Short mmCIF file of C-alpha atoms and ligand atoms in Angstrom, two decimals:
data_model
loop_
_atom_site.label_atom_id
_atom_site.label_comp_id
_atom_site.label_asym_id
_atom_site.label_seq_id
_atom_site.Cartn_x
_atom_site.Cartn_y
_atom_site.Cartn_z
CA MET A 1 0.03 -0.02 -0.47
CA ASN A 2 1.69 3.63 -1.06
CA ARG A 3 0.41 6.73 1.59
CA ARG A 4 -1.32 8.02 -1.35
CA THR A 5 -4.18 4.90 -0.32
CA PHE A 6 -2.82 4.05 3.34
CA LEU A 7 -4.11 7.92 3.91
CA SER A 8 -6.69 7.00 2.09
CA ALA A 9 -8.12 3.74 3.75
CA PRO A 10 -11.02 3.11 6.17
CA VAL A 11 -10.36 5.15 9.01
CA LEU A 12 -10.97 1.62 11.06
CA ALA A 13 -8.55 0.02 8.56
CA ALA A 14 -5.09 2.78 10.12
CA PRO A 15 -2.38 0.94 12.10
CA LEU A 16 -4.20 0.94 15.66
CA ALA A 17 -1.29 -0.09 17.17
CA ALA A 18 1.49 2.79 16.11
CA GLN A 19 -1.83 5.67 17.13
CA ALA A 20 -2.32 4.11 20.65
CA PRO A 21 -1.06 5.88 23.04
CA ALA A 22 1.45 3.81 24.93
CA GLY A 23 0.39 2.16 28.41
CA ALA A 24 -2.76 4.57 28.28
CA PRO A 25 -5.59 1.39 28.41
CA ARG A 26 -8.37 2.57 25.22
CA LEU A 27 -11.64 0.62 24.93
CA GLU A 28 -13.27 2.25 21.35
CA THR A 29 -16.93 0.74 19.99
CA ARG A 30 -18.16 0.77 16.84
CA ILE A 31 -20.55 -1.18 14.53
CA ARG A 32 -20.09 -1.91 9.90
CA ARG A 33 -22.02 -1.44 8.06
CA LEU A 34 -21.17 -4.25 5.42
CA ARG A 35 -22.59 -4.17 2.40
CA LEU A 36 -23.55 -8.12 0.89
CA ARG A 37 -21.35 -9.24 -2.84
CA HIS A 38 -25.49 -10.79 -3.22
CA THR A 39 -27.75 -10.30 -1.91
CA TRP A 40 -28.51 -13.25 1.02
CA THR A 41 -31.48 -15.56 1.88
CA THR A 42 -32.36 -18.42 4.06
CA VAL A 43 -34.75 -19.66 5.81
CA MET A 44 -34.27 -16.81 8.17
CA SER A 45 -33.68 -13.57 6.23
CA SER A 46 -33.44 -11.77 2.75
CA SER A 47 -30.47 -9.01 3.21
CA GLU A 48 -28.36 -6.08 2.02
CA TYR A 49 -25.69 -5.95 4.15
CA ARG A 50 -25.20 -6.41 8.03
CA ASP A 51 -24.55 -4.43 10.44
CA THR A 52 -21.28 -5.98 12.79
CA PHE A 53 -19.78 -4.45 16.32
CA PHE A 54 -16.44 -3.57 17.05
CA VAL A 55 -14.13 -3.32 19.73
CA GLU A 56 -10.53 -1.96 19.19
CA TYR A 57 -8.93 -2.87 22.83
CA SER A 58 -5.25 -0.96 23.11
CA ARG A 59 -2.22 -0.69 25.93
CA ASP A 60 1.25 -0.89 26.22
CA GLY A 61 1.38 0.39 23.14
CA ILE A 62 -0.56 -2.39 21.38
CA THR A 63 -3.93 -2.52 19.76
CA GLY A 64 -6.72 -5.57 19.98
CA ILE A 65 -9.19 -5.86 17.20
CA GLY A 66 -12.24 -7.72 18.45
CA GLU A 67 -15.33 -8.18 16.35
CA GLY A 68 -18.97 -10.19 16.68
CA ALA A 69 -21.71 -10.09 14.41
CA PRO A 70 -25.13 -10.05 16.57
CA ILE A 71 -27.65 -13.14 15.61
CA ILE A 72 -31.11 -10.91 15.85
CA ARG A 73 -32.77 -14.31 16.56
CA TYR A 74 -31.49 -14.08 19.64
CA LYS A 75 -32.87 -10.22 20.31
CA GLU A 76 -29.47 -9.05 19.80
CA SER A 77 -28.43 -5.51 17.15
CA ALA A 78 -25.05 -4.05 17.13
CA GLU A 79 -26.96 -0.84 19.15
CA SER A 80 -27.24 -3.43 21.91
CA CYS A 81 -24.19 -4.87 21.32
CA ARG A 82 -22.42 -1.20 21.55
CA ALA A 83 -24.23 0.16 24.47
CA ALA A 84 -23.42 -3.78 26.12
CA VAL A 85 -19.38 -3.55 26.06
CA ASP A 86 -19.73 0.37 26.89
CA SER A 87 -21.08 0.29 30.22
CA ILE A 88 -18.74 -2.17 31.94
CA ARG A 89 -15.39 0.13 29.56
CA PRO A 90 -15.10 1.76 32.75
CA TRP A 91 -14.62 -1.73 35.09
CA LEU A 92 -12.60 -3.35 32.40
CA LEU A 93 -10.13 -0.77 31.86
CA GLY A 94 -9.47 -1.39 35.24
CA GLN A 95 -7.92 -5.34 34.82
CA ASN A 96 -4.71 -7.17 33.91
CA PRO A 97 -5.69 -7.64 30.20
CA GLU A 98 -2.32 -10.46 30.54
CA ALA A 99 -5.80 -12.31 32.93
CA PHE A 100 -7.60 -13.07 30.11
CA VAL A 101 -9.40 -16.26 31.23
CA PRO A 102 -10.91 -14.48 34.13
CA LEU A 103 -11.39 -11.18 32.92
CA MET A 104 -13.55 -13.31 30.15
CA ASP A 105 -16.03 -14.85 33.38
CA GLY A 106 -15.80 -10.80 34.85
CA VAL A 107 -17.33 -9.64 30.98
CA PHE A 108 -19.75 -12.71 31.00
CA ARG A 109 -20.94 -12.66 34.86
CA ARG A 110 -21.25 -8.37 33.59
CA ILE A 111 -23.04 -8.17 30.56
CA GLU A 112 -26.92 -10.68 30.28
CA GLY A 113 -26.86 -11.63 26.91
CA ASN A 114 -25.18 -9.85 23.38
CA PHE A 115 -23.03 -12.76 23.15
CA ALA A 116 -21.52 -10.34 20.51
CA ALA A 117 -20.52 -7.81 22.21
CA LYS A 118 -18.32 -11.19 24.67
CA ALA A 119 -16.97 -12.47 21.15
CA ALA A 120 -15.78 -9.21 20.00
CA LEU A 121 -14.09 -8.41 23.31
CA ASP A 122 -12.74 -11.69 24.23
CA ILE A 123 -11.47 -11.36 20.17
CA ALA A 124 -9.87 -7.97 20.52
CA LEU A 125 -8.50 -9.26 23.83
CA LEU A 126 -6.64 -12.13 22.32
CA ASP A 127 -5.49 -10.73 19.47
CA TRP A 128 -3.47 -7.84 22.25
CA ASN A 129 -2.48 -10.93 23.89
CA ALA A 130 -0.29 -12.75 21.35
CA GLN A 131 0.58 -9.37 19.96
CA LYS A 132 1.91 -9.06 23.55
CA LEU A 133 3.16 -12.52 23.42
CA GLY A 134 4.67 -11.61 19.73
CA VAL A 135 2.99 -14.69 18.18
CA PRO A 136 -0.02 -15.74 16.36
CA LEU A 137 -2.86 -16.31 17.55
CA TRP A 138 -2.71 -19.80 16.50
CA ARG A 139 0.71 -20.07 18.35
CA TRP A 140 -0.71 -19.07 21.92
CA PHE A 141 -3.56 -21.98 21.61
CA GLY A 142 -1.13 -24.54 20.33
CA LEU A 143 -2.10 -25.13 16.99
CA ASP A 144 -0.25 -26.38 13.90
CA ARG A 145 -1.88 -24.29 11.50
CA ASN A 146 -1.31 -27.17 9.04
CA HIS A 147 -3.89 -28.78 10.98
CA ALA A 148 -6.09 -26.62 9.14
CA PRO A 149 -9.72 -28.02 7.52
CA LEU A 150 -10.41 -26.90 3.84
CA THR A 151 -13.76 -24.34 4.35
CA THR A 152 -16.41 -24.47 1.89
CA PHE A 153 -18.17 -21.31 0.64
CA SER A 154 -21.73 -20.78 1.22
CA ILE A 155 -24.50 -20.72 -2.57
CA GLY A 156 -27.33 -18.57 -0.21
CA ILE A 157 -30.81 -19.29 -1.62
CA ASP A 158 -32.24 -18.10 -4.84
CA ARG A 159 -33.43 -18.13 -8.55
CA ALA A 160 -31.59 -21.52 -10.62
CA GLU A 161 -30.23 -18.39 -13.37
CA VAL A 162 -28.75 -17.32 -10.01
CA ILE A 163 -27.30 -19.74 -8.28
CA ARG A 164 -24.91 -21.56 -11.50
CA GLN A 165 -23.47 -17.78 -11.51
CA LYS A 166 -23.02 -18.18 -7.81
CA VAL A 167 -21.34 -21.85 -8.38
CA ARG A 168 -19.65 -20.80 -11.13
CA GLU A 169 -18.26 -18.54 -9.39
CA ALA A 170 -17.73 -21.19 -6.53
CA ALA A 171 -15.69 -21.93 -9.14
CA ASP A 172 -12.16 -22.72 -6.72
CA PHE A 173 -14.27 -24.60 -3.28
CA PRO A 174 -13.75 -28.41 -3.08
CA VAL A 175 -16.84 -28.27 -1.49
CA LEU A 176 -19.73 -26.33 -1.59
CA LYS A 177 -22.89 -26.01 1.96
CA ILE A 178 -25.65 -25.47 0.72
CA LYS A 179 -28.24 -23.21 1.94
CA VAL A 180 -32.81 -25.07 0.91
CA GLY A 181 -35.76 -25.29 2.99
CA LEU A 182 -37.98 -23.04 1.92
CA ASP A 183 -40.41 -24.07 -0.78
CA ASN A 184 -37.38 -24.25 -4.39
CA ASP A 185 -35.04 -26.98 -2.82
CA GLU A 186 -35.31 -29.52 -5.45
CA GLU A 187 -34.46 -26.12 -7.91
CA VAL A 188 -32.62 -25.15 -5.58
CA ILE A 189 -30.05 -28.80 -6.31
CA ALA A 190 -30.96 -29.32 -9.44
CA ALA A 191 -29.15 -25.77 -10.49
CA VAL A 192 -25.94 -26.16 -9.10
CA ARG A 193 -25.63 -30.09 -10.10
CA SER A 194 -26.42 -28.87 -13.72
CA VAL A 195 -22.59 -26.43 -13.33
CA THR A 196 -21.02 -29.31 -10.94
CA ASP A 197 -20.64 -32.06 -9.72
CA LYS A 198 -18.17 -31.61 -6.57
CA PRO A 199 -20.50 -32.66 -2.32
CA LEU A 200 -22.08 -30.94 -1.24
CA ARG A 201 -22.85 -30.09 2.38
CA VAL A 202 -26.94 -28.82 3.00
CA ASP A 203 -27.79 -26.31 5.63
CA ALA A 204 -31.32 -26.35 6.07
CA ASN A 205 -31.74 -23.90 8.69
CA GLU A 206 -35.11 -25.33 11.05
CA GLY A 207 -36.71 -24.96 7.60
CA PHE A 208 -38.55 -28.84 6.94
CA ARG A 209 -41.73 -29.16 8.73
CA SER A 210 -42.03 -32.26 9.96
CA LYS A 211 -39.87 -35.62 10.35
CA GLU A 212 -41.27 -37.11 7.24
CA GLU A 213 -40.68 -34.54 5.41
CA ALA A 214 -36.86 -34.36 6.71
CA VAL A 215 -36.04 -38.15 5.96
CA GLN A 216 -38.15 -37.57 2.62
CA LYS A 217 -36.30 -34.68 1.31
CA ILE A 218 -32.49 -35.51 3.38
CA LEU A 219 -33.47 -39.53 2.08
CA TRP A 220 -33.34 -37.60 -2.09
CA LEU A 221 -30.08 -34.94 -0.89
CA GLU A 222 -28.08 -37.70 0.03
CA LYS A 223 -28.17 -39.37 -3.90
CA GLN A 224 -27.19 -36.31 -4.09
CA GLY A 225 -24.01 -36.38 -3.05
CA VAL A 226 -24.90 -34.84 0.41
CA GLU A 227 -22.62 -35.07 3.20
CA PHE A 228 -24.23 -34.39 5.40
CA ILE A 229 -27.22 -32.01 7.05
CA GLU A 230 -27.28 -29.16 9.13
CA GLN A 231 -29.60 -28.40 11.34
CA PRO A 232 -33.01 -29.90 9.96
CA LEU A 233 -36.62 -29.73 12.32
CA PRO A 234 -36.85 -26.23 14.60
CA ALA A 235 -34.46 -26.63 17.35
CA ALA A 236 -36.82 -26.71 20.09
CA ASN A 237 -37.51 -30.23 18.56
CA LEU A 238 -35.12 -33.54 19.45
CA GLU A 239 -37.50 -35.66 20.12
CA ASP A 240 -38.04 -36.74 16.29
CA MET A 241 -34.80 -36.06 15.11
CA ASN A 242 -33.76 -39.88 16.00
CA TRP A 243 -36.54 -41.02 14.04
CA ILE A 244 -35.23 -39.09 11.26
CA ARG A 245 -31.36 -40.56 12.14
CA LYS A 246 -32.52 -44.41 12.15
CA ARG A 247 -34.42 -44.11 8.58
CA ILE A 248 -31.45 -41.26 6.50
CA HIS A 249 -27.47 -42.68 5.98
CA ILE A 250 -25.81 -39.02 6.28
CA PRO A 251 -25.09 -37.15 9.67
CA VAL A 252 -26.68 -34.25 11.49
CA PHE A 253 -25.36 -31.84 12.95
CA ALA A 254 -27.01 -29.67 15.27
CA ASP A 255 -26.40 -25.55 14.67
CA GLU A 256 -29.41 -23.26 16.24
CA ALA A 257 -29.98 -25.88 18.34
CA CYS A 258 -25.95 -25.67 19.63
CA LEU A 259 -25.35 -22.55 21.58
CA HIS A 260 -23.56 -22.44 24.59
CA PRO A 261 -21.68 -25.20 25.80
CA ALA A 262 -24.09 -26.71 28.15
CA ASP A 263 -25.48 -27.33 25.36
CA VAL A 264 -23.65 -29.95 24.14
CA PRO A 265 -23.66 -32.51 26.38
CA ARG A 266 -27.81 -32.17 25.88
CA LEU A 267 -27.74 -32.70 22.04
CA ALA A 268 -25.05 -35.62 22.24
CA PRO A 269 -28.34 -37.42 21.99
CA TYR A 270 -29.49 -36.44 18.92
CA PHE A 271 -26.86 -35.19 16.01
CA ASP A 272 -24.11 -36.67 14.73
CA GLY A 273 -22.30 -33.32 15.12
CA VAL A 274 -22.45 -29.75 16.01
CA ASN A 275 -21.05 -25.86 14.33
CA VAL A 276 -19.81 -24.15 16.63
CA LYS A 277 -19.86 -19.97 16.09
CA VAL A 278 -17.69 -17.65 17.83
CA ASP A 279 -21.34 -15.26 17.54
CA LYS A 280 -23.17 -16.95 19.26
CA CYS A 281 -21.76 -18.77 22.14
CA GLY A 282 -19.45 -15.77 23.11
CA GLY A 283 -15.75 -15.36 21.60
CA LEU A 284 -13.39 -17.89 20.76
CA LEU A 285 -12.93 -18.96 24.94
CA GLU A 286 -16.80 -20.53 24.69
CA ALA A 287 -15.94 -22.42 21.28
CA LYS A 288 -12.90 -23.80 22.18
CA ARG A 289 -14.87 -24.82 25.15
CA MET A 290 -16.97 -26.35 22.71
CA ILE A 291 -14.76 -27.86 20.68
CA GLU A 292 -13.32 -30.19 23.78
CA MET A 293 -16.57 -30.91 24.86
CA ALA A 294 -18.00 -32.18 21.41
CA ARG A 295 -14.49 -34.16 21.03
CA SER A 296 -15.57 -36.02 24.46
CA LEU A 297 -18.77 -37.00 23.61
CA GLY A 298 -17.79 -38.35 19.88
CA LEU A 299 -19.43 -35.82 18.12
CA LYS A 300 -18.03 -34.21 15.38
CA VAL A 301 -17.62 -30.33 14.94
CA MET A 302 -18.03 -27.69 12.12
CA LEU A 303 -17.03 -24.47 12.59
CA GLY A 304 -19.29 -22.25 10.97
CA CYS A 305 -18.98 -18.34 11.35
CA MET A 306 -22.19 -14.93 10.14
CA VAL A 307 -21.76 -12.76 7.24
CA SER A 308 -18.78 -10.72 9.16
CA SER A 309 -15.58 -8.88 7.97
CA SER A 310 -11.69 -10.56 7.58
CA VAL A 311 -11.83 -10.16 12.12
CA ALA A 312 -14.21 -12.16 13.28
CA ILE A 313 -13.20 -14.91 10.23
CA THR A 314 -9.44 -15.02 11.18
CA ALA A 315 -10.76 -15.09 15.43
CA ALA A 316 -12.74 -18.63 13.49
CA ALA A 317 -10.30 -19.21 11.32
CA HIS A 318 -7.15 -19.63 14.46
CA LEU A 319 -8.88 -22.87 16.43
CA SER A 320 -10.05 -24.17 12.58
CA PRO A 321 -7.38 -26.46 13.10
CA LEU A 322 -9.10 -28.45 16.40
CA VAL A 323 -11.80 -29.08 13.87
CA ASP A 324 -12.94 -30.80 11.95
CA TYR A 325 -15.20 -29.65 9.09
CA ALA A 326 -15.02 -24.54 8.42
CA ASP A 327 -17.30 -22.91 6.52
CA LEU A 328 -15.76 -19.96 6.71
CA ASP A 329 -16.78 -17.56 4.34
CA GLY A 330 -19.07 -14.93 5.73
CA HIS A 331 -15.97 -12.38 5.18
CA LEU A 332 -15.68 -13.55 1.06
CA LEU A 333 -19.48 -12.56 1.12
CA ILE A 334 -19.30 -8.98 1.44
CA ALA A 335 -17.96 -6.39 -0.70
CA ASN A 336 -15.61 -3.69 2.39
CA ASP A 337 -14.22 -5.48 4.32
CA PRO A 338 -11.85 -3.37 5.47
CA TYR A 339 -9.86 -6.23 6.58
CA GLU A 340 -7.16 -8.92 5.65
CA GLY A 341 -6.26 -11.56 8.49
CA VAL A 342 -6.83 -14.93 6.56
CA LEU A 343 -6.13 -16.44 2.91
CA VAL A 344 -8.69 -18.36 1.46
CA GLU A 345 -6.98 -20.99 -2.00
CA LYS A 346 -8.62 -23.32 -3.14
CA GLY A 347 -10.84 -23.46 0.10
CA ARG A 348 -7.55 -23.86 1.95
CA LEU A 349 -7.87 -21.66 4.62
CA ILE A 350 -3.83 -19.80 4.61
CA LEU A 351 -3.74 -19.16 7.99
CA PRO A 352 -1.78 -15.54 8.96
CA ASP A 353 1.70 -15.94 10.42
CA ARG A 354 1.75 -12.21 12.24
CA PRO A 355 1.64 -11.90 15.42
CA GLY A 356 -1.88 -11.88 17.72
CA LEU A 357 -4.28 -12.51 14.55
CA GLY A 358 -2.17 -10.94 11.89
CA LEU A 359 -4.71 -8.89 10.17
CA ARG A 360 -3.75 -5.92 7.61
CA PRO A 361 -5.60 -3.29 6.88
CA ARG A 362 -6.45 -3.49 3.18
CA ALA A 363 -6.33 -0.99 0.78
CA ALA A 364 -9.15 1.50 -0.32
MG1 MG B 1 -26.37 -23.49 10.19
#
């Protein structure tokens, strides 16, 4: 980046570490509007943009950056997240950030709900700590970045012609994740299959209306080369899950049913795997607890994401060597990502080797 592009880059993209006055702790919160490349439609909603919540934590001349994507279903908004973090600023700035685990326990005691706010703080504090130690975050966790799984690229629900175009644009990805659950599932899958024969994973986002419909749809999806299915029925419906699983041949993952560590043992008898998301559980610390618990119960683990910038996606990617499957494409769905962090090459997650999250401002 030359000086001119550097100066015209978005405010958030300025080199924050260099701006932070040595020794003076500072906590900034802000909301950023991320524009989607394509209208993004799932069973739940259709949107052109997403507002996510950002935190910058500065101390000792180092700035850690975090992001959380609020989930409306759980009554969170970017504004409620910002208010939650602003309300604990004086307390937080008086704490020792190097004692990260008890500090996050204190954050969880002080902030009710607003898990995207907790996630943004957790990520910013981890970025700060790993930068302070001069190591990439995956090394702070004791992981090998060469063990990061492939990520899928997600295709939202759309008209056949748009789906064909999106699948062609995703030619580099060896595995796709397809959203279904509205009334046009067969049209969606047929459109995908008219362009590619690569393996598919399917997410119904609770969209199947009954256990009978779920079995009929899943048996058909199996014949279309689908590897596994995510959340076929509403989150609260556990009693029908084993009836379904006895009649199908591919694994079933919980997503909307699985938010926090305590959900994992509760769901273990009903699913083959869980989709862990940093925004749902409130950060990498909680996500790691969920992953370890799922592993101990014999469940497969997917690390998923919301539509976010490279901040939240790179954070999740630093944990990805712990999981079986990754669906970390949220930053690829937006047109105005302020940062560059994890790179994706033919579906491979390339984790930065720079200290902390390893973010760099993206040229405007
Ligand atoms: Mg899902």
